[in-house]
mmCIF file of C-alpha atoms in Angstrom:
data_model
loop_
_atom_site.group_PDB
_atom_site.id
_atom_site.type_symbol
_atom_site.label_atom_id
_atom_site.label_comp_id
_atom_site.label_asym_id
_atom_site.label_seq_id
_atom_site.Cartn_x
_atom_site.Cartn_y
_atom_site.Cartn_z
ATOM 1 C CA UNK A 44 -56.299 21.760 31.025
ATOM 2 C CA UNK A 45 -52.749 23.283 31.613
ATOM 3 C CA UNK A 46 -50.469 20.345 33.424
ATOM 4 C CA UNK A 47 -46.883 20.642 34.132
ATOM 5 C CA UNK A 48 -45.102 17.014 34.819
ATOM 6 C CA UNK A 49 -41.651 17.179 36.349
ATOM 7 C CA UNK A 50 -39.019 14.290 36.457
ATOM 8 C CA UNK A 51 -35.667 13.701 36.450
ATOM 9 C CA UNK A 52 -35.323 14.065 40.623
ATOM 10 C CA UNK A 53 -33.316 11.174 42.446
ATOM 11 C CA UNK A 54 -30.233 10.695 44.820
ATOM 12 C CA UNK A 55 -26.915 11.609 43.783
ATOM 13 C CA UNK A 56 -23.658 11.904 45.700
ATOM 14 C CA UNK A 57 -22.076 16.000 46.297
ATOM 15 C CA UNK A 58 -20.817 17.018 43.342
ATOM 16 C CA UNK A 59 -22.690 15.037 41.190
ATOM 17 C CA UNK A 60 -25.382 16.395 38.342
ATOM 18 C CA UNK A 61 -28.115 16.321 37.316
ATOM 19 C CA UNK A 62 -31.353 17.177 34.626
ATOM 20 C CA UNK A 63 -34.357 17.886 35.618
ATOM 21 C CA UNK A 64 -37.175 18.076 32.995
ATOM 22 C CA UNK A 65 -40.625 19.609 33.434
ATOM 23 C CA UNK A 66 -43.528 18.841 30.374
ATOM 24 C CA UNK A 67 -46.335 21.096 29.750
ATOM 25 C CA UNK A 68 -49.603 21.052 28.273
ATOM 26 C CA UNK A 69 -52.694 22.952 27.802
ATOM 27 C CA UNK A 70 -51.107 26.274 27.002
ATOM 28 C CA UNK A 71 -49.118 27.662 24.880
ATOM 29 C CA UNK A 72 -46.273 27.262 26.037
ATOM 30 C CA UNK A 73 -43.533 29.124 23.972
ATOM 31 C CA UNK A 74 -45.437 32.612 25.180
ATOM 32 C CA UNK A 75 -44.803 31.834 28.372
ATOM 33 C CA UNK A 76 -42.125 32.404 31.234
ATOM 34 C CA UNK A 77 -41.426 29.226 33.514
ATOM 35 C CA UNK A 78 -39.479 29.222 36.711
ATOM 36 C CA UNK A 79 -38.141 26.450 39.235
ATOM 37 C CA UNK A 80 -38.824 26.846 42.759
ATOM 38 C CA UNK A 81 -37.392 24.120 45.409
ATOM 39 C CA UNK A 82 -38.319 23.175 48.945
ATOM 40 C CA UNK A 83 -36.218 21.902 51.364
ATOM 41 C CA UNK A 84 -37.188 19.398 53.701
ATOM 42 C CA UNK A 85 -39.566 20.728 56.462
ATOM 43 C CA UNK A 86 -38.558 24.114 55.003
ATOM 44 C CA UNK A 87 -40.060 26.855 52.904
ATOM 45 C CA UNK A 88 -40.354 27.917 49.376
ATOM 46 C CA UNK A 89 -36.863 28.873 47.772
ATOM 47 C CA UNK A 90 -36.939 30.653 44.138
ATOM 48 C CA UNK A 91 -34.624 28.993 42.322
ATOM 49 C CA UNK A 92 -35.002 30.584 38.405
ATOM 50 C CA UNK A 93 -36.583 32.014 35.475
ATOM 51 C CA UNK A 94 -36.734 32.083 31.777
ATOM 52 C CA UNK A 95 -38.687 34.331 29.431
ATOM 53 C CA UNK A 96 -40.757 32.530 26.787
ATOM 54 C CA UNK A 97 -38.006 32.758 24.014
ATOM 55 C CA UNK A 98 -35.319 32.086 25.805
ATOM 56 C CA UNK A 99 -33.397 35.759 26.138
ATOM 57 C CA UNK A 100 -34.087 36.615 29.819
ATOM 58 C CA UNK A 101 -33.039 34.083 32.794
ATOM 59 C CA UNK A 102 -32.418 34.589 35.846
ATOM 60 C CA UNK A 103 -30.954 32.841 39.110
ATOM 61 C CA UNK A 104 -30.914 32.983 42.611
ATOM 62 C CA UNK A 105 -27.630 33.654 43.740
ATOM 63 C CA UNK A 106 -27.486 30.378 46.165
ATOM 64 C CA UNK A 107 -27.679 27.956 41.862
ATOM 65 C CA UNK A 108 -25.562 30.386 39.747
ATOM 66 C CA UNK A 109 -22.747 28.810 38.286
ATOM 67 C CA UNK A 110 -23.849 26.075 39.274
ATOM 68 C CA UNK A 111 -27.524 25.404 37.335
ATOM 69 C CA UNK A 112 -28.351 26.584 33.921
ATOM 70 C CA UNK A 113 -32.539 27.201 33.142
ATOM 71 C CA UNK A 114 -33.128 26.339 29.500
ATOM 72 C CA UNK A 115 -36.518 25.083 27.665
ATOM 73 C CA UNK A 116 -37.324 23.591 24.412
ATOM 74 C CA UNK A 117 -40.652 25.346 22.617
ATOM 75 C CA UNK A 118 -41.015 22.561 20.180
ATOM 76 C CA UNK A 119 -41.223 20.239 22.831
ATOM 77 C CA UNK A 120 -43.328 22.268 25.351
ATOM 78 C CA UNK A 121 -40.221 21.537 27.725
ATOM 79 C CA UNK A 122 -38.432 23.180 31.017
ATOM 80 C CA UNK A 123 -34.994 21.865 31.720
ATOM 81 C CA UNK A 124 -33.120 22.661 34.608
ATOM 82 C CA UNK A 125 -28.926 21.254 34.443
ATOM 83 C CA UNK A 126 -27.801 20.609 37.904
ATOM 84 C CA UNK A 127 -23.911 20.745 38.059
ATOM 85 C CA UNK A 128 -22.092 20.353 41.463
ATOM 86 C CA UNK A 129 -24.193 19.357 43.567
ATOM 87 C CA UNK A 130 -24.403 19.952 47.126
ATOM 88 C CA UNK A 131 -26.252 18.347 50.299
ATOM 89 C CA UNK A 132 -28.141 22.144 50.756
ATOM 90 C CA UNK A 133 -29.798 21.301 47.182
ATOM 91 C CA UNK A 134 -31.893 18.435 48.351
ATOM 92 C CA UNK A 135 -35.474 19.685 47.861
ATOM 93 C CA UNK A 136 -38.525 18.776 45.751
ATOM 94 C CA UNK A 137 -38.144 20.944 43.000
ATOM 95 C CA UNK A 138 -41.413 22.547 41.244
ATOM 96 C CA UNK A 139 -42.108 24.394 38.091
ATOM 97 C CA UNK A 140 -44.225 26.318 37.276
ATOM 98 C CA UNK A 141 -45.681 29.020 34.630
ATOM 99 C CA UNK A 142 -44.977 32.768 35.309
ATOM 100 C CA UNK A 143 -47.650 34.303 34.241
ATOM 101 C CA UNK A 144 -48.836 38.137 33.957
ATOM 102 C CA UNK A 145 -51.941 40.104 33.850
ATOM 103 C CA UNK A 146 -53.265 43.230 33.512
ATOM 104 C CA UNK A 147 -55.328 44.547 36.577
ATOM 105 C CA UNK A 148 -57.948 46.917 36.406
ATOM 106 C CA UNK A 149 -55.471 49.598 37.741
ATOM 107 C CA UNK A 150 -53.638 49.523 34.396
ATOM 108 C CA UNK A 151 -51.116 47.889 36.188
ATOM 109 C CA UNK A 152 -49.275 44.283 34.880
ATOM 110 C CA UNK A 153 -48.459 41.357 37.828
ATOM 111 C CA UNK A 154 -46.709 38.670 37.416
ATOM 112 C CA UNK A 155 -47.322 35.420 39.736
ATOM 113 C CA UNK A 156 -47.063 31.532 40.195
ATOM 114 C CA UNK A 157 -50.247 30.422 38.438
ATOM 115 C CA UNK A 158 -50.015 26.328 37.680
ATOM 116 C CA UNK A 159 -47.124 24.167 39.540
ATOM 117 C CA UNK A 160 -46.139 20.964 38.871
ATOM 118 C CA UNK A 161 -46.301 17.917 41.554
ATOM 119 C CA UNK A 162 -42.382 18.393 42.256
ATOM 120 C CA UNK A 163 -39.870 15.700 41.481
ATOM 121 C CA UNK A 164 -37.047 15.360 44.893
ATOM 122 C CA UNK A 165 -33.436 15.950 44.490
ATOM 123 C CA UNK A 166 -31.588 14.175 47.324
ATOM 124 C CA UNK A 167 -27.802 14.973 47.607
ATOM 125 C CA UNK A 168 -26.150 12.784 49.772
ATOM 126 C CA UNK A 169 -22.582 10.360 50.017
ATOM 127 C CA UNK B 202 -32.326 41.983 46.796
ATOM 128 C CA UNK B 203 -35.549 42.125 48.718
ATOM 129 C CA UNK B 204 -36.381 40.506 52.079
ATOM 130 C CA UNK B 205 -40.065 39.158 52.813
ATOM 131 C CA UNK B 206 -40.437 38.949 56.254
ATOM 132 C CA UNK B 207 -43.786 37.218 57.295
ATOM 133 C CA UNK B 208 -45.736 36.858 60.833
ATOM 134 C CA UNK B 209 -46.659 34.987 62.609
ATOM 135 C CA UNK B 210 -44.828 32.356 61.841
ATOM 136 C CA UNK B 211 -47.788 29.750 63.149
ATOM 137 C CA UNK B 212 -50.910 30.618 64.375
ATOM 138 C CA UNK B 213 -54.022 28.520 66.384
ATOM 139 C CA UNK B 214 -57.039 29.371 65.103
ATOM 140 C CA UNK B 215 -60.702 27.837 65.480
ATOM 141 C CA UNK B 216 -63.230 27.283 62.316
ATOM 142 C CA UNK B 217 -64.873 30.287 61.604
ATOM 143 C CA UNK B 218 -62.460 32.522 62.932
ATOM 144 C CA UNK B 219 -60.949 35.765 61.091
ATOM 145 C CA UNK B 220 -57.286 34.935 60.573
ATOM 146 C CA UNK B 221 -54.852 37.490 59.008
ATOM 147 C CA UNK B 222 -51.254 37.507 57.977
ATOM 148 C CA UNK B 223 -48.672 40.319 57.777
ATOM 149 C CA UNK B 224 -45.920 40.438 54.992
ATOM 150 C CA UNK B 225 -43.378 43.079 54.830
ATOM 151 C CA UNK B 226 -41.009 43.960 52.282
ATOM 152 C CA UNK B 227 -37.462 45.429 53.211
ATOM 153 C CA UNK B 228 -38.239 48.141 50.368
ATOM 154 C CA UNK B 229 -41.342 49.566 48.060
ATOM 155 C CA UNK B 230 -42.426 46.319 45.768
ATOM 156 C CA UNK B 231 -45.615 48.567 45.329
ATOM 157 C CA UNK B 232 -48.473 46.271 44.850
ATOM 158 C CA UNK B 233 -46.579 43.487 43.513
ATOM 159 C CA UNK B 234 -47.506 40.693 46.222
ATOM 160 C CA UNK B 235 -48.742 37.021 45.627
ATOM 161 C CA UNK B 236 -49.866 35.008 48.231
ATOM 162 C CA UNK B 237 -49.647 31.258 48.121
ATOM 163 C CA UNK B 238 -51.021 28.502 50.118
ATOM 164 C CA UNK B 239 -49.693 24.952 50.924
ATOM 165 C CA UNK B 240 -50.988 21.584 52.262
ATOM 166 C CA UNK B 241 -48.115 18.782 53.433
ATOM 167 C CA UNK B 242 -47.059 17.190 50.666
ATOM 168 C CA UNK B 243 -48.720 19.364 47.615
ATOM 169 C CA UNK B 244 -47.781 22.004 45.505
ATOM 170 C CA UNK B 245 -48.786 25.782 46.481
ATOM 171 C CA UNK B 246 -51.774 27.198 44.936
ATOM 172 C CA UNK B 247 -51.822 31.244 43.910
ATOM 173 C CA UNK B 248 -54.591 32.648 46.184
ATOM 174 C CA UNK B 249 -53.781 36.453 45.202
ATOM 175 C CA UNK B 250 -52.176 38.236 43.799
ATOM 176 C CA UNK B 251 -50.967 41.966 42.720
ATOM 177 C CA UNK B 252 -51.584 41.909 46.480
ATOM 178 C CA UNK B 253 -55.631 42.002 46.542
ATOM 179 C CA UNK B 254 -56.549 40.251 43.333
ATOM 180 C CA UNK B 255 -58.374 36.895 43.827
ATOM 181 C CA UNK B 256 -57.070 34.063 41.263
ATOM 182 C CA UNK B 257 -59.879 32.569 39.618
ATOM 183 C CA UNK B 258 -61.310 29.359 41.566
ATOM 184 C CA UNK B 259 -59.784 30.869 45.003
ATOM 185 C CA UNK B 260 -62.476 31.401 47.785
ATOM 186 C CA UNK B 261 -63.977 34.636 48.557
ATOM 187 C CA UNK B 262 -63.484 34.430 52.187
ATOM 188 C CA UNK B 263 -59.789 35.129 51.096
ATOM 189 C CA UNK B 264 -58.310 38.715 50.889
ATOM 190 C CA UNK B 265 -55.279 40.847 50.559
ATOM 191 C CA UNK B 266 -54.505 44.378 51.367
ATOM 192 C CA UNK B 267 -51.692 46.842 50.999
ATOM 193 C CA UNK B 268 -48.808 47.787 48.888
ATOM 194 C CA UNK B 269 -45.544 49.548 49.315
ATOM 195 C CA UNK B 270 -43.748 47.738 51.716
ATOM 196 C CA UNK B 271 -47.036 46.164 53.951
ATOM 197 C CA UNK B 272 -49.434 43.537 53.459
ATOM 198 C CA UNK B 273 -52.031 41.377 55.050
ATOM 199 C CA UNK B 274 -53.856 38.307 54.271
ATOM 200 C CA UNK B 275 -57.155 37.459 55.786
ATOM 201 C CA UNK B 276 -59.350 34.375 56.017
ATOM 202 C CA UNK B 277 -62.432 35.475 56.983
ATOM 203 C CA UNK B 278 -64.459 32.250 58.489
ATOM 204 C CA UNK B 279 -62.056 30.578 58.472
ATOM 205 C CA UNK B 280 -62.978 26.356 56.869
ATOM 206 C CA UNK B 281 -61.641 23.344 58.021
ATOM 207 C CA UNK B 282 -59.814 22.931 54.579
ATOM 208 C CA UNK B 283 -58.216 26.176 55.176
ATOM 209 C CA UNK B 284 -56.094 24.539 58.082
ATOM 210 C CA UNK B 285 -52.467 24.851 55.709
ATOM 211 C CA UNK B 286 -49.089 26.847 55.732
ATOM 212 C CA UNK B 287 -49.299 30.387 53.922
ATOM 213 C CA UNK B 288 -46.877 32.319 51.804
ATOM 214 C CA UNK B 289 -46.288 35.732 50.561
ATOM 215 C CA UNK B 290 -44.078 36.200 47.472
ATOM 216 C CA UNK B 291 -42.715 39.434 45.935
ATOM 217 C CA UNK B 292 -42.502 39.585 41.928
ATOM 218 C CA UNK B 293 -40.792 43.304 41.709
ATOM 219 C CA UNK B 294 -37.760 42.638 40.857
ATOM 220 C CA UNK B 295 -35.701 39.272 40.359
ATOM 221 C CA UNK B 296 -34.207 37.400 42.551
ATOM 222 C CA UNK B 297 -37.986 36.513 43.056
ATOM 223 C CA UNK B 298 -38.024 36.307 47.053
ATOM 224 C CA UNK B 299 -41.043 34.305 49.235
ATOM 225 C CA UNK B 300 -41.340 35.065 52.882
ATOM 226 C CA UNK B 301 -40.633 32.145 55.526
ATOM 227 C CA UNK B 302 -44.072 30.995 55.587
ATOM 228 C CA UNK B 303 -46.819 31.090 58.306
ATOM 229 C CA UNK B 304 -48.944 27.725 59.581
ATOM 230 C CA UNK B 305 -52.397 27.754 60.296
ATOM 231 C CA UNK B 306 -53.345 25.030 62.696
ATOM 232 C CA UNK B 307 -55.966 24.058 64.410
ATOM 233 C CA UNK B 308 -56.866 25.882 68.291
#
């Protein structure tokens, strides 16, 4: 069945960086777009980024850019998300997941959230 | 970019119940809604999406509605394992935006 594993999370100090990695199975992967979404602590779902299945479409929210960079790996069936300068408002549990489309019945194409990963936490502190 | 305003932002309800959630876009997303829900400590699960299609495996007694800039979520009867926080999510155009969430707790 499709699984998504992420890892990477941990504490680091402001500034800092990090990589977080997400592994996928079940699917084929390289035909699909991924995305990041984080959660805060007690907080809600934050959108964090997207990449098409190749590689040629990415996008960020404007809260990470400049600061993270989306990238996967289709030989590995890998997500990667590069965490540069860090700062105590990125501590979350970060998720991946696929993002996924389908036709409906109207003729019309949607795109959602379909399989997440368990999360892996990011803690940003001195 | 777009705004996703939900409400309530908690609710009380009672099993078997009819609960339902507003969502509102700050501009036309047309029917390009997914809905989302959450227990503490797990990952969300798609319940709809393109605003009133069920994903496979999701319960019946769930449904959306609307499109432009409104939508609703309802639980009809509502289960004990339906007690869990609830969120809309617009995929219309990136930056991919969720509303704030809405809990559904036990009256």
């Amino acid at each position: 069945q499709v699984q998504l594993v992420e890892s990477g999370g941990g504490l680091v100090k402001p500034g800092g960086s990090l990589r977080l990695s997400c592994a996928t199975s079940g699917f084929t992967f390289s035909d699909n777009y991924m995305t990041w979404i984080r959660q805060a602590p007690g907080k809600g779902l934050e959108w964090v980024s997207y990449i098409s299945g190749g590689g040629a479409t990415i996008y960020y929210a404007d809260s990470v850019k400049g600061r993270f960079t989306i990238s996967r790996d289709n030989a590995k069936n890998s997500l990667y998300l590069q965490m540069n300068s860090l700062r105590v408002e990125d501590t979350a549990v970060y998720y991946c997941a696929t993002y996924r489309g389908s036709y409906a019945t109207s003729g019309y194409y949607y795109y959602y959230m379909d399989v997440w990963g368990k999360g892996t936490t990011v803690t940003v502190s001195s | 970019d777009i705004q996703m305003t939900q409400s309530p932002s908690s609710l009380s309800a009672s099993v078997g119940d009819r609960v339902t959630i507003t969502c509102r876009a700050s501009q036309s997303i047309s029917s390009s809604l997914n809905w989302y829900q959450q227990k503490p400590g797990k990952a969300p699960k798609l319940l709809i999406y393109g605003a009133s299609i069920l994903q496979s495996g999701a319960p019946s007694r769930f449904s959306g509605s609307g499109s432009g800039t409104d939508f609703t979520l309802t639980i009809s009867n509502l289960q004990p394992e339906d007690f869990s926080t609830y969120y809309c999510q617009q995929s219309h155009n990136p930056p991919l935006t969720f509303g704030g969430g809405t809990r559904v707790e036990v009256k």
